[in-house]
mmCIF file of C-alpha atoms in Angstrom:
data_model
loop_
_atom_site.group_PDB
_atom_site.id
_atom_site.type_symbol
_atom_site.label_atom_id
_atom_site.label_comp_id
_atom_site.label_asym_id
_atom_site.label_seq_id
_atom_site.Cartn_x
_atom_site.Cartn_y
_atom_site.Cartn_z
ATOM 1 C CA MET A 22 40.557 -16.907 6.477
ATOM 2 C CA SER A 23 38.441 -19.475 8.278
ATOM 3 C CA VAL A 24 35.023 -20.630 7.194
ATOM 4 C CA VAL A 25 32.204 -19.447 9.447
ATOM 5 C CA HIS A 26 30.040 -22.383 10.506
ATOM 6 C CA VAL A 27 26.370 -21.626 11.203
ATOM 7 C CA ILE A 28 24.885 -24.544 13.122
ATOM 8 C CA GLY A 29 21.183 -25.059 13.612
ATOM 9 C CA ILE A 30 20.595 -26.504 17.068
ATOM 10 C CA GLY A 31 17.183 -27.880 16.186
ATOM 11 C CA GLN A 32 14.948 -27.983 19.245
ATOM 12 C CA SER A 33 17.585 -28.928 21.802
ATOM 13 C CA ARG A 34 21.209 -29.945 22.185
ATOM 14 C CA THR A 35 20.223 -33.569 21.642
ATOM 15 C CA ASP A 36 19.510 -32.727 17.972
ATOM 16 C CA LEU A 37 23.220 -32.006 17.395
ATOM 17 C CA THR A 38 25.547 -34.594 15.864
ATOM 18 C CA GLU A 39 29.058 -35.416 17.022
ATOM 19 C CA HIS A 40 30.355 -33.428 14.058
ATOM 20 C CA HIS A 41 28.383 -30.370 15.164
ATOM 21 C CA LEU A 42 29.712 -30.673 18.733
ATOM 22 C CA SER A 43 33.270 -31.054 17.476
ATOM 23 C CA LEU A 44 32.997 -27.826 15.474
ATOM 24 C CA ILE A 45 31.520 -25.995 18.467
ATOM 25 C CA TYR A 46 34.128 -27.043 21.031
ATOM 26 C CA ASP A 47 36.999 -26.541 18.587
ATOM 27 C CA CYS A 48 36.103 -22.931 17.635
ATOM 28 C CA ASP A 49 37.716 -19.763 18.973
ATOM 29 C CA LEU A 50 34.510 -17.672 19.071
ATOM 30 C CA LEU A 51 31.032 -19.021 19.740
ATOM 31 C CA VAL A 52 28.211 -16.654 18.740
ATOM 32 C CA GLY A 53 24.535 -17.043 19.610
ATOM 33 C CA GLY A 54 21.636 -15.926 21.711
ATOM 34 C CA GLU A 55 21.973 -16.294 25.462
ATOM 35 C CA ARG A 56 19.671 -19.315 25.445
ATOM 36 C CA GLN A 57 21.853 -21.081 22.852
ATOM 37 C CA LEU A 58 25.119 -20.176 24.602
ATOM 38 C CA ASN A 59 23.773 -21.456 27.929
ATOM 39 C CA MET A 60 23.480 -24.909 26.362
ATOM 40 C CA PHE A 61 27.301 -25.078 26.402
ATOM 41 C CA PRO A 62 28.387 -24.082 29.913
ATOM 42 C CA ASP A 63 31.603 -26.063 29.531
ATOM 43 C CA PHE A 64 32.763 -24.165 26.439
ATOM 44 C CA THR A 65 36.145 -22.550 27.244
ATOM 45 C CA GLY A 66 36.608 -20.230 24.257
ATOM 46 C CA ASN A 67 35.312 -16.702 23.724
ATOM 47 C CA THR A 68 31.586 -16.119 23.387
ATOM 48 C CA LEU A 69 29.562 -13.322 21.822
ATOM 49 C CA ALA A 70 25.911 -12.990 22.816
ATOM 50 C CA ILE A 71 23.454 -11.660 20.244
ATOM 51 C CA LYS A 72 21.509 -8.813 21.816
ATOM 52 C CA GLY A 73 19.714 -5.908 20.189
ATOM 53 C CA LYS A 74 20.929 -4.807 16.767
ATOM 54 C CA LEU A 75 22.744 -7.326 14.588
ATOM 55 C CA ASP A 76 25.052 -4.944 12.722
ATOM 56 C CA PRO A 77 27.760 -4.804 15.451
ATOM 57 C CA ILE A 78 27.660 -8.599 15.719
ATOM 58 C CA LEU A 79 27.998 -9.010 11.966
ATOM 59 C CA ASP A 80 30.865 -6.519 11.848
ATOM 60 C CA GLN A 81 32.770 -8.413 14.546
ATOM 61 C CA ILE A 82 32.198 -11.756 12.792
ATOM 62 C CA SER A 83 33.461 -10.304 9.503
ATOM 63 C CA SER A 84 36.529 -8.943 11.256
ATOM 64 C CA ASP A 85 37.383 -11.922 13.479
ATOM 65 C CA MET A 86 36.903 -14.582 10.803
ATOM 66 C CA ARG A 87 40.217 -13.540 9.273
ATOM 67 C CA SER A 88 42.144 -15.189 12.105
ATOM 68 C CA ASN A 89 39.635 -17.128 14.214
ATOM 69 C CA LYS A 90 37.461 -20.170 13.878
ATOM 70 C CA ILE A 91 33.881 -18.965 14.384
ATOM 71 C CA VAL A 92 30.688 -20.899 15.002
ATOM 72 C CA VAL A 93 27.310 -19.178 15.023
ATOM 73 C CA LEU A 94 24.480 -20.985 16.796
ATOM 74 C CA ALA A 95 20.921 -20.700 15.505
ATOM 75 C CA SER A 96 17.600 -21.949 16.776
ATOM 76 C CA GLY A 97 15.924 -24.555 14.590
ATOM 77 C CA ASP A 98 17.203 -24.217 11.033
ATOM 78 C CA PRO A 99 19.526 -21.238 10.323
ATOM 79 C CA LEU A 100 17.925 -20.489 6.950
ATOM 80 C CA PHE A 101 14.334 -20.683 8.162
ATOM 81 C CA TYR A 102 13.681 -17.116 9.357
ATOM 82 C CA GLY A 103 17.083 -17.374 11.047
ATOM 83 C CA ILE A 104 20.445 -15.639 11.248
ATOM 84 C CA GLY A 105 21.767 -17.811 8.429
ATOM 85 C CA THR A 106 19.782 -15.717 5.947
ATOM 86 C CA THR A 107 21.337 -12.499 7.247
ATOM 87 C CA LEU A 108 24.869 -13.913 7.274
ATOM 88 C CA SER A 109 24.508 -15.206 3.715
ATOM 89 C CA LYS A 110 24.038 -11.596 2.596
ATOM 90 C CA ARG A 111 27.216 -10.432 4.367
ATOM 91 C CA ILE A 112 29.596 -13.349 3.859
ATOM 92 C CA SER A 113 30.378 -15.059 0.565
ATOM 93 C CA ALA A 114 29.181 -18.610 0.047
ATOM 94 C CA THR A 115 32.794 -19.867 -0.088
ATOM 95 C CA ASP A 116 33.426 -18.558 3.444
ATOM 96 C CA LEU A 117 30.145 -19.729 4.958
ATOM 97 C CA LYS A 118 28.954 -23.221 5.866
ATOM 98 C CA ILE A 119 25.316 -23.742 6.882
ATOM 99 C CA HIS A 120 24.423 -26.808 8.965
ATOM 100 C CA PRO A 121 20.639 -27.340 8.764
ATOM 101 C CA ASN A 122 18.548 -28.923 11.475
ATOM 102 C CA VAL A 123 14.929 -29.455 12.496
ATOM 103 C CA THR A 124 12.891 -26.266 12.023
ATOM 104 C CA SER A 125 10.773 -24.999 14.885
ATOM 105 C CA VAL A 126 7.679 -25.150 12.681
ATOM 106 C CA GLY A 127 8.441 -28.699 11.578
ATOM 107 C CA ALA A 128 8.922 -29.728 15.198
ATOM 108 C CA ALA A 129 5.663 -28.018 16.198
ATOM 109 C CA PHE A 130 3.598 -29.858 13.606
ATOM 110 C CA ALA A 131 5.343 -33.124 14.462
ATOM 111 C CA ALA A 132 4.428 -32.573 18.117
ATOM 112 C CA ILE A 133 0.725 -32.479 17.206
ATOM 113 C CA CYS A 134 1.036 -35.156 14.495
ATOM 114 C CA GLN A 135 -0.065 -32.903 11.660
ATOM 115 C CA PRO A 136 1.481 -32.564 8.167
ATOM 116 C CA TRP A 137 2.606 -29.034 7.315
ATOM 117 C CA HIS A 138 3.315 -29.040 3.585
ATOM 118 C CA ASP A 139 0.041 -27.135 3.105
ATOM 119 C CA ALA A 140 0.475 -24.704 6.014
ATOM 120 C CA LYS A 141 0.879 -20.954 5.724
ATOM 121 C CA ILE A 142 3.958 -19.879 7.713
ATOM 122 C CA ILE A 143 4.067 -16.356 9.155
ATOM 123 C CA SER A 144 6.923 -14.839 11.137
ATOM 124 C CA LEU A 145 5.966 -12.091 13.584
ATOM 125 C CA HIS A 146 9.304 -12.166 15.358
ATOM 126 C CA GLY A 147 11.296 -8.946 15.155
ATOM 127 C CA HIS A 148 8.668 -7.006 13.173
ATOM 128 C CA THR A 149 7.304 -3.753 14.557
ATOM 129 C CA GLU A 150 4.331 -4.045 12.202
ATOM 130 C CA PRO A 151 2.686 -7.148 10.716
ATOM 131 C CA LEU A 152 3.787 -7.815 7.158
ATOM 132 C CA PHE A 153 0.337 -9.107 6.274
ATOM 133 C CA SER A 154 -3.313 -8.665 7.127
ATOM 134 C CA PHE A 155 -5.023 -11.161 9.406
ATOM 135 C CA GLN A 156 -8.065 -10.784 7.149
ATOM 136 C CA SER A 157 -6.133 -12.666 4.466
ATOM 137 C CA LEU A 158 -6.291 -15.806 6.641
ATOM 138 C CA ILE A 159 -9.973 -16.303 5.868
ATOM 139 C CA ASP A 160 -9.133 -18.739 3.064
ATOM 140 C CA GLU A 161 -6.504 -20.668 5.061
ATOM 141 C CA SER A 162 -7.108 -23.880 6.969
ATOM 142 C CA LYS A 163 -3.671 -24.321 8.566
ATOM 143 C CA VAL A 164 -1.415 -21.507 9.802
ATOM 144 C CA ALA A 165 1.759 -21.403 11.908
ATOM 145 C CA PHE A 166 3.061 -18.248 13.615
ATOM 146 C CA LEU A 167 6.616 -17.682 14.748
ATOM 147 C CA THR A 168 5.915 -15.331 17.627
ATOM 148 C CA GLY A 169 7.897 -12.618 19.397
ATOM 149 C CA PRO A 170 7.771 -10.832 22.745
ATOM 150 C CA ASP A 171 5.270 -8.253 21.462
ATOM 151 C CA LYS A 172 3.560 -10.350 18.803
ATOM 152 C CA ASP A 173 2.645 -13.143 21.181
ATOM 153 C CA PRO A 174 -0.349 -15.540 21.367
ATOM 154 C CA ALA A 175 -2.486 -12.834 23.006
ATOM 155 C CA PHE A 176 -1.766 -10.482 20.083
ATOM 156 C CA ILE A 177 -2.779 -13.191 17.608
ATOM 157 C CA ALA A 178 -5.978 -13.920 19.552
ATOM 158 C CA HIS A 179 -6.964 -10.231 19.603
ATOM 159 C CA GLN A 180 -6.426 -10.004 15.838
ATOM 160 C CA LEU A 181 -8.560 -13.089 15.215
ATOM 161 C CA ILE A 182 -11.355 -11.598 17.331
ATOM 162 C CA GLN A 183 -11.112 -8.188 15.681
ATOM 163 C CA CYS A 184 -11.227 -9.668 12.179
ATOM 164 C CA GLU A 185 -14.034 -12.086 13.138
ATOM 165 C CA LEU A 186 -12.054 -15.077 11.889
ATOM 166 C CA ASP A 187 -14.097 -17.821 13.486
ATOM 167 C CA GLY A 188 -13.591 -21.549 13.125
ATOM 168 C CA PHE A 189 -9.931 -22.007 14.100
ATOM 169 C CA LYS A 190 -8.610 -24.207 16.870
ATOM 170 C CA VAL A 191 -5.569 -22.574 18.455
ATOM 171 C CA CYS A 192 -2.564 -24.550 19.621
ATOM 172 C CA VAL A 193 0.187 -22.838 21.627
ATOM 173 C CA LEU A 194 3.432 -24.780 21.903
ATOM 174 C CA GLU A 195 5.921 -23.535 24.510
ATOM 175 C CA HIS A 196 9.599 -24.501 24.885
ATOM 176 C CA LEU A 197 9.551 -27.258 22.291
ATOM 177 C CA GLY A 198 12.369 -29.726 22.861
ATOM 178 C CA ASP A 199 12.811 -28.849 26.536
ATOM 179 C CA SER A 200 11.648 -31.913 28.472
ATOM 180 C CA ASP A 201 11.183 -29.860 31.656
ATOM 181 C CA LYS A 202 9.341 -26.844 30.216
ATOM 182 C CA GLU A 203 7.598 -28.073 27.052
ATOM 183 C CA ARG A 204 3.857 -27.462 27.140
ATOM 184 C CA ILE A 205 1.207 -27.853 24.409
ATOM 185 C CA THR A 206 -2.205 -26.255 24.973
ATOM 186 C CA TRP A 207 -5.306 -26.271 22.743
ATOM 187 C CA PHE A 208 -8.032 -23.616 22.688
ATOM 188 C CA THR A 209 -11.314 -23.116 20.866
ATOM 189 C CA ASP A 210 -12.081 -19.807 22.585
ATOM 190 C CA TYR A 211 -9.859 -16.946 21.383
ATOM 191 C CA LYS A 212 -10.643 -14.935 24.518
ATOM 192 C CA LYS A 213 -9.024 -17.604 26.695
ATOM 193 C CA VAL A 214 -5.860 -17.383 24.605
ATOM 194 C CA ALA A 215 -5.804 -13.613 25.105
ATOM 195 C CA GLN A 216 -6.204 -14.050 28.866
ATOM 196 C CA THR A 217 -3.483 -16.686 29.308
ATOM 197 C CA ASP A 218 0.192 -15.996 30.012
ATOM 198 C CA PHE A 219 2.641 -18.023 27.929
ATOM 199 C CA SER A 220 6.386 -18.364 28.285
ATOM 200 C CA HIS A 221 8.795 -17.767 25.413
ATOM 201 C CA PRO A 222 9.804 -19.133 23.019
ATOM 202 C CA ASN A 223 6.484 -20.359 21.663
ATOM 203 C CA ILE A 224 4.758 -21.137 18.390
ATOM 204 C CA VAL A 225 1.075 -20.734 17.582
ATOM 205 C CA ILE A 226 -0.736 -23.052 15.160
ATOM 206 C CA LEU A 227 -4.224 -22.426 13.811
ATOM 207 C CA LEU A 228 -6.273 -25.318 12.444
ATOM 208 C CA LYS A 229 -9.737 -25.021 10.952
ATOM 209 C CA SER A 230 -12.043 -26.927 13.256
ATOM 210 C CA ASN A 231 -14.221 -28.205 10.429
ATOM 211 C CA PRO A 232 -12.580 -27.574 7.057
ATOM 212 C CA HIS A 233 -15.278 -27.388 4.431
ATOM 213 C CA PRO A 234 -15.449 -26.560 0.746
ATOM 214 C CA PRO A 235 -15.982 -22.872 -0.025
ATOM 215 C CA LEU A 236 -19.590 -21.746 -0.298
ATOM 216 C CA VAL A 237 -18.877 -20.700 -3.883
ATOM 217 C CA PRO A 238 -18.120 -23.997 -5.659
ATOM 218 C CA HIS A 239 -15.882 -22.455 -8.313
ATOM 219 C CA GLU A 240 -12.705 -20.464 -8.699
ATOM 220 C CA THR A 241 -12.935 -16.696 -8.326
ATOM 221 C CA PHE A 242 -11.664 -14.348 -11.012
ATOM 222 C CA MET A 243 -12.221 -10.878 -12.421
ATOM 223 C CA GLY A 244 -15.479 -10.493 -14.328
ATOM 224 C CA MET A 245 -17.308 -13.477 -12.854
ATOM 225 C CA PRO A 246 -20.679 -14.280 -14.454
ATOM 226 C CA ASP A 247 -23.624 -12.283 -13.140
ATOM 227 C CA THR A 248 -25.262 -15.563 -12.115
ATOM 228 C CA TYR A 249 -22.633 -15.997 -9.390
ATOM 229 C CA PHE A 250 -24.282 -13.109 -7.526
ATOM 230 C CA ARG A 251 -27.763 -12.750 -6.115
ATOM 231 C CA HIS A 252 -29.382 -9.597 -7.529
ATOM 232 C CA SER A 253 -32.830 -8.296 -8.354
ATOM 233 C CA ARG A 254 -34.240 -6.740 -11.495
ATOM 234 C CA GLY A 255 -30.846 -6.743 -13.191
ATOM 235 C CA LEU A 256 -29.378 -4.333 -10.611
ATOM 236 C CA ILE A 257 -25.805 -5.525 -11.009
ATOM 237 C CA THR A 258 -22.733 -4.196 -12.771
ATOM 238 C CA LYS A 259 -22.524 -6.605 -15.699
ATOM 239 C CA SER A 260 -19.481 -8.868 -15.735
ATOM 240 C CA GLU A 261 -17.864 -7.320 -18.831
ATOM 241 C CA VAL A 262 -18.329 -3.782 -17.498
ATOM 242 C CA ARG A 263 -17.193 -4.912 -14.046
ATOM 243 C CA SER A 264 -13.884 -6.132 -15.477
ATOM 244 C CA ILE A 265 -13.174 -2.809 -17.172
ATOM 245 C CA SER A 266 -14.227 -0.814 -14.108
ATOM 246 C CA LEU A 267 -11.907 -2.830 -11.864
ATOM 247 C CA SER A 268 -9.016 -2.322 -14.277
ATOM 248 C CA ARG A 269 -9.682 1.438 -14.155
ATOM 249 C CA LEU A 270 -9.498 1.339 -10.353
ATOM 250 C CA ARG A 271 -5.911 0.057 -10.584
ATOM 251 C CA LEU A 272 -5.900 -1.859 -7.325
ATOM 252 C CA SER A 273 -2.138 -2.128 -7.348
ATOM 253 C CA ARG A 274 -1.590 -2.557 -3.600
ATOM 254 C CA ARG A 275 -2.948 -5.432 -1.578
ATOM 255 C CA ASP A 276 -3.854 -3.100 1.299
ATOM 256 C CA HIS A 277 -5.908 -0.493 -0.585
ATOM 257 C CA VAL A 278 -9.055 0.944 0.995
ATOM 258 C CA LEU A 279 -11.978 1.076 -1.471
ATOM 259 C CA TRP A 280 -15.347 2.784 -1.204
ATOM 260 C CA ASP A 281 -18.094 1.079 -3.238
ATOM 261 C CA ILE A 282 -20.805 3.751 -3.372
ATOM 262 C CA GLY A 283 -24.218 2.524 -4.514
ATOM 263 C CA SER A 284 -23.105 -1.046 -3.957
ATOM 264 C CA GLY A 285 -26.311 -2.640 -5.306
ATOM 265 C CA SER A 286 -25.533 -6.347 -5.315
ATOM 266 C CA GLY A 287 -21.976 -5.822 -4.044
ATOM 267 C CA SER A 288 -20.419 -7.487 -7.092
ATOM 268 C CA VAL A 289 -17.774 -4.803 -7.726
ATOM 269 C CA GLY A 290 -16.782 -4.612 -4.065
ATOM 270 C CA ILE A 291 -16.583 -8.396 -3.760
ATOM 271 C CA GLU A 292 -14.333 -8.809 -6.791
ATOM 272 C CA ALA A 293 -12.226 -5.873 -5.605
ATOM 273 C CA SER A 294 -11.869 -7.461 -2.161
ATOM 274 C CA LEU A 295 -10.205 -10.481 -3.765
ATOM 275 C CA GLN A 296 -7.496 -8.171 -5.131
ATOM 276 C CA ILE A 297 -6.921 -6.343 -1.836
ATOM 277 C CA PRO A 298 -6.938 -9.121 0.807
ATOM 278 C CA TRP A 299 -4.998 -6.949 3.258
ATOM 279 C CA GLY A 300 -7.199 -3.911 2.635
ATOM 280 C CA SER A 301 -10.840 -3.000 3.185
ATOM 281 C CA VAL A 302 -13.931 -2.446 1.076
ATOM 282 C CA PHE A 303 -16.733 -0.233 2.376
ATOM 283 C CA ALA A 304 -19.934 -1.186 0.556
ATOM 284 C CA VAL A 305 -22.298 1.790 0.881
ATOM 285 C CA GLU A 306 -25.978 1.418 -0.069
ATOM 286 C CA LYS A 307 -28.872 3.764 0.706
ATOM 287 C CA ASN A 308 -31.698 1.315 -0.141
ATOM 288 C CA GLN A 309 -32.385 -0.855 2.888
ATOM 289 C CA GLU A 310 -33.967 -3.645 0.836
ATOM 290 C CA ARG A 311 -30.672 -4.220 -1.006
ATOM 291 C CA ILE A 312 -28.572 -4.669 2.139
ATOM 292 C CA PRO A 313 -29.560 -8.349 2.672
ATOM 293 C CA THR A 314 -28.583 -9.094 -0.919
ATOM 294 C CA ILE A 315 -25.132 -7.561 -0.436
ATOM 295 C CA ILE A 316 -24.631 -9.456 2.818
ATOM 296 C CA HIS A 317 -25.738 -12.725 1.196
ATOM 297 C CA ASN A 318 -23.214 -12.309 -1.622
ATOM 298 C CA ILE A 319 -20.418 -11.390 0.791
ATOM 299 C CA LYS A 320 -21.084 -14.532 2.828
ATOM 300 C CA ASN A 321 -21.360 -16.615 -0.315
ATOM 301 C CA PHE A 322 -17.851 -15.561 -1.331
ATOM 302 C CA ASN A 323 -16.583 -15.881 2.254
ATOM 303 C CA ARG A 324 -15.186 -12.328 2.323
ATOM 304 C CA SER A 325 -14.215 -10.808 5.662
ATOM 305 C CA ASN A 326 -12.674 -7.540 4.441
ATOM 306 C CA ILE A 327 -15.957 -5.929 3.332
ATOM 307 C CA LYS A 328 -17.997 -3.721 5.658
ATOM 308 C CA VAL A 329 -21.581 -2.910 4.653
ATOM 309 C CA SER A 330 -22.908 0.560 5.519
ATOM 310 C CA HIS A 331 -26.540 1.618 5.142
ATOM 311 C CA LEU A 332 -25.978 5.327 4.418
ATOM 312 C CA ASN A 333 -27.629 7.996 2.322
ATOM 313 C CA PHE A 334 -24.219 9.119 1.104
ATOM 314 C CA PRO A 335 -22.575 11.612 1.493
ATOM 315 C CA THR A 336 -24.260 11.661 4.906
ATOM 316 C CA GLY A 337 -22.145 9.502 7.206
ATOM 317 C CA HIS A 338 -19.002 9.643 5.079
ATOM 318 C CA ASP A 339 -16.970 10.584 8.175
ATOM 319 C CA THR A 340 -17.587 7.078 9.581
ATOM 320 C CA LEU A 341 -15.630 5.531 6.708
ATOM 321 C CA LYS A 342 -11.877 5.073 6.567
ATOM 322 C CA THR A 343 -10.031 7.391 4.161
ATOM 323 C CA PRO A 344 -10.117 5.753 0.713
ATOM 324 C CA ASP A 345 -7.353 5.042 -1.781
ATOM 325 C CA ARG A 346 -9.924 4.177 -4.431
ATOM 326 C CA VAL A 347 -13.602 5.029 -4.953
ATOM 327 C CA PHE A 348 -16.111 3.292 -7.196
ATOM 328 C CA ILE A 349 -19.463 5.013 -7.709
ATOM 329 C CA GLY A 350 -22.105 2.821 -9.285
ATOM 330 C CA GLY A 351 -25.097 4.886 -8.242
ATOM 331 C CA GLY A 352 -25.984 8.358 -7.128
ATOM 332 C CA GLY A 353 -28.985 9.684 -9.000
ATOM 333 C CA LYS A 354 -29.835 13.336 -8.325
ATOM 334 C CA ASP A 355 -27.134 13.568 -5.605
ATOM 335 C CA LEU A 356 -24.298 12.475 -7.894
ATOM 336 C CA SER A 357 -22.483 15.835 -7.922
ATOM 337 C CA GLN A 358 -22.429 16.025 -4.098
ATOM 338 C CA ILE A 359 -21.333 12.390 -3.871
ATOM 339 C CA ILE A 360 -18.431 12.891 -6.273
ATOM 340 C CA ALA A 361 -17.405 16.149 -4.577
ATOM 341 C CA CYS A 362 -17.313 14.461 -1.166
ATOM 342 C CA CYS A 363 -15.309 11.547 -2.531
ATOM 343 C CA CYS A 364 -12.829 13.938 -4.125
ATOM 344 C CA ASP A 365 -12.325 15.676 -0.784
ATOM 345 C CA ARG A 366 -11.816 12.438 1.179
ATOM 346 C CA LEU A 367 -9.686 10.635 -1.406
ATOM 347 C CA VAL A 368 -5.934 10.412 -0.765
ATOM 348 C CA GLU A 369 -3.616 12.217 -3.181
ATOM 349 C CA GLU A 370 -3.032 10.140 -6.321
ATOM 350 C CA GLY A 371 -6.129 8.145 -5.410
ATOM 351 C CA ILE A 372 -8.531 7.113 -8.168
ATOM 352 C CA ILE A 373 -12.268 7.611 -8.635
ATOM 353 C CA VAL A 374 -14.291 5.564 -11.121
ATOM 354 C CA VAL A 375 -17.900 6.461 -11.920
ATOM 355 C CA ASN A 376 -20.210 4.172 -13.912
ATOM 356 C CA THR A 377 -23.426 5.504 -15.373
ATOM 357 C CA VAL A 378 -25.921 4.695 -18.096
ATOM 358 C CA ILE A 379 -27.320 8.259 -18.095
ATOM 359 C CA LEU A 380 -25.787 10.799 -20.446
ATOM 360 C CA GLU A 381 -26.380 13.723 -18.071
ATOM 361 C CA SER A 382 -24.697 11.866 -15.211
ATOM 362 C CA MET A 383 -21.653 11.282 -17.390
ATOM 363 C CA HIS A 384 -21.482 15.042 -17.987
ATOM 364 C CA THR A 385 -21.892 15.693 -14.254
ATOM 365 C CA ALA A 386 -19.050 13.325 -13.396
ATOM 366 C CA MET A 387 -16.728 14.897 -15.966
ATOM 367 C CA SER A 388 -17.580 18.419 -14.780
ATOM 368 C CA VAL A 389 -17.183 17.816 -11.031
ATOM 369 C CA LEU A 390 -13.897 15.969 -11.467
ATOM 370 C CA SER A 391 -12.560 18.769 -13.675
ATOM 371 C CA GLU A 392 -13.606 21.407 -11.122
ATOM 372 C CA ARG A 393 -11.672 19.501 -8.435
ATOM 373 C CA GLY A 394 -8.455 19.476 -10.451
ATOM 374 C CA PHE A 395 -8.768 15.971 -11.848
ATOM 375 C CA THR A 396 -8.129 15.216 -15.519
ATOM 376 C CA PRO A 397 -11.067 12.910 -16.157
ATOM 377 C CA ASP A 398 -11.122 10.181 -18.751
ATOM 378 C CA VAL A 399 -14.244 8.575 -20.192
ATOM 379 C CA VAL A 400 -14.932 5.415 -22.156
ATOM 380 C CA GLN A 401 -18.202 4.043 -23.429
ATOM 381 C CA VAL A 402 -18.663 0.300 -23.121
ATOM 382 C CA GLN A 403 -21.151 -1.379 -25.420
ATOM 383 C CA VAL A 404 -21.644 -5.096 -24.817
ATOM 384 C CA SER A 405 -23.641 -7.540 -26.884
ATOM 385 C CA ARG A 406 -24.132 -11.114 -25.752
ATOM 386 C CA GLY A 407 -24.767 -14.060 -27.996
ATOM 387 C CA SER A 408 -28.145 -15.775 -27.775
ATOM 388 C CA GLN A 409 -28.835 -19.090 -29.461
ATOM 389 C CA MET A 410 -31.532 -19.164 -32.121
ATOM 390 C CA PRO A 411 -32.904 -22.281 -33.878
ATOM 391 C CA TYR A 412 -30.504 -21.818 -36.796
ATOM 392 C CA GLY A 413 -27.714 -19.635 -35.403
ATOM 393 C CA THR A 414 -26.699 -17.009 -32.863
ATOM 394 C CA ARG A 415 -28.256 -13.607 -32.327
ATOM 395 C CA MET A 416 -26.458 -10.761 -30.539
ATOM 396 C CA ASN A 417 -28.475 -9.089 -27.769
ATOM 397 C CA ALA A 418 -27.242 -5.620 -26.915
ATOM 398 C CA LEU A 419 -26.990 -4.461 -23.287
ATOM 399 C CA ASN A 420 -27.337 -0.829 -22.262
ATOM 400 C CA PRO A 421 -24.223 1.197 -23.076
ATOM 401 C CA VAL A 422 -22.283 2.310 -19.988
ATOM 402 C CA TRP A 423 -20.036 5.322 -19.556
ATOM 403 C CA ILE A 424 -17.027 4.791 -17.298
ATOM 404 C CA VAL A 425 -15.547 8.049 -16.057
ATOM 405 C CA SER A 426 -12.287 7.934 -14.112
ATOM 406 C CA GLY A 427 -9.721 10.314 -12.740
ATOM 407 C CA THR A 428 -6.705 10.551 -10.431
ATOM 408 C CA LYS A 429 -6.516 13.087 -7.608
ATOM 409 C CA PRO A 430 -3.612 15.475 -8.216
ATOM 410 C CA ASN A 431 -0.876 16.201 -5.701
ATOM 411 C CA LEU A 432 -1.489 19.557 -4.040
#
């Protein structure tokens, strides 16, 4: 049985060594995409073009390697989002030899004289759906996209516009390594990217125009001090209670949709948004005077996945995306209707968490959840904070808070 050689071409045939060329011209079967095979018009052996599904190609390689010398050509580096990764899962390491070369991303950054050790690399090629949320790019300053026919520069530009991710310069690099076709174009206007036709293959690089320190000059974490948030008259879910409430929400998926009803200062929604960078938080507040405070805090933490809605909930609930999680930090006399509406809109196995300092509201939350088939749970949180005295520390008690939670049953 012959060893299958997987050779990375780099950016062009000129990146190949004499040893690589010797293996290619000496093999019985040369496998690769049409573009790679066309680089060797003088090859006299059998060729197999990679088109459509890979399984038939892999089956033929596994079969023919018993009696034939096979070389598989790969763009860039075979193990960098390449066919080498797939082959390594089908063929044992003793029967497979990988020949690395210059990656397409490495060549792209070299072409614009930028280091890329700190870049976020995202492959859109071959995926019917993005494996990430563009909203998660808000904290990035350098991003490279491996594009595909459908996920092209125009697609990326539309996503940047939709997510309001301002501040990036866009570089589109076409046909890297081809002296006749190579083109590098810079844009500062996303709309122009969306309106321009580009040839394939291409790579898109995003660079922050003016990288600057985050507006919040500290690391973010669960239960951040109340002083990190602007709020008035103590209208904020205290940090200790916030931590417990977030743990009760069980934000286990990065793409959860959360409703923050009675958002107040927005502290719960903001901390939740850090846990669900691919998801969305809908901060709902009925008091108009609190909306600027929420918006200020969102901007201060540079969050793009929070949408603020001025609604007298449950009025307007149909304008909100179906939630996986609901946090209710306010409600007053309408609490029963608010909880009932949230129960109806919540996905099956979704979670509702209700915080209240009022005993009657705790009873209301327990009752409505029970009526809707939930099995509610309640904890009382009593927090005391140390305060320095001349000769010691005194504990100052905060208002006790009831945290009611429940999971929507499967129907």
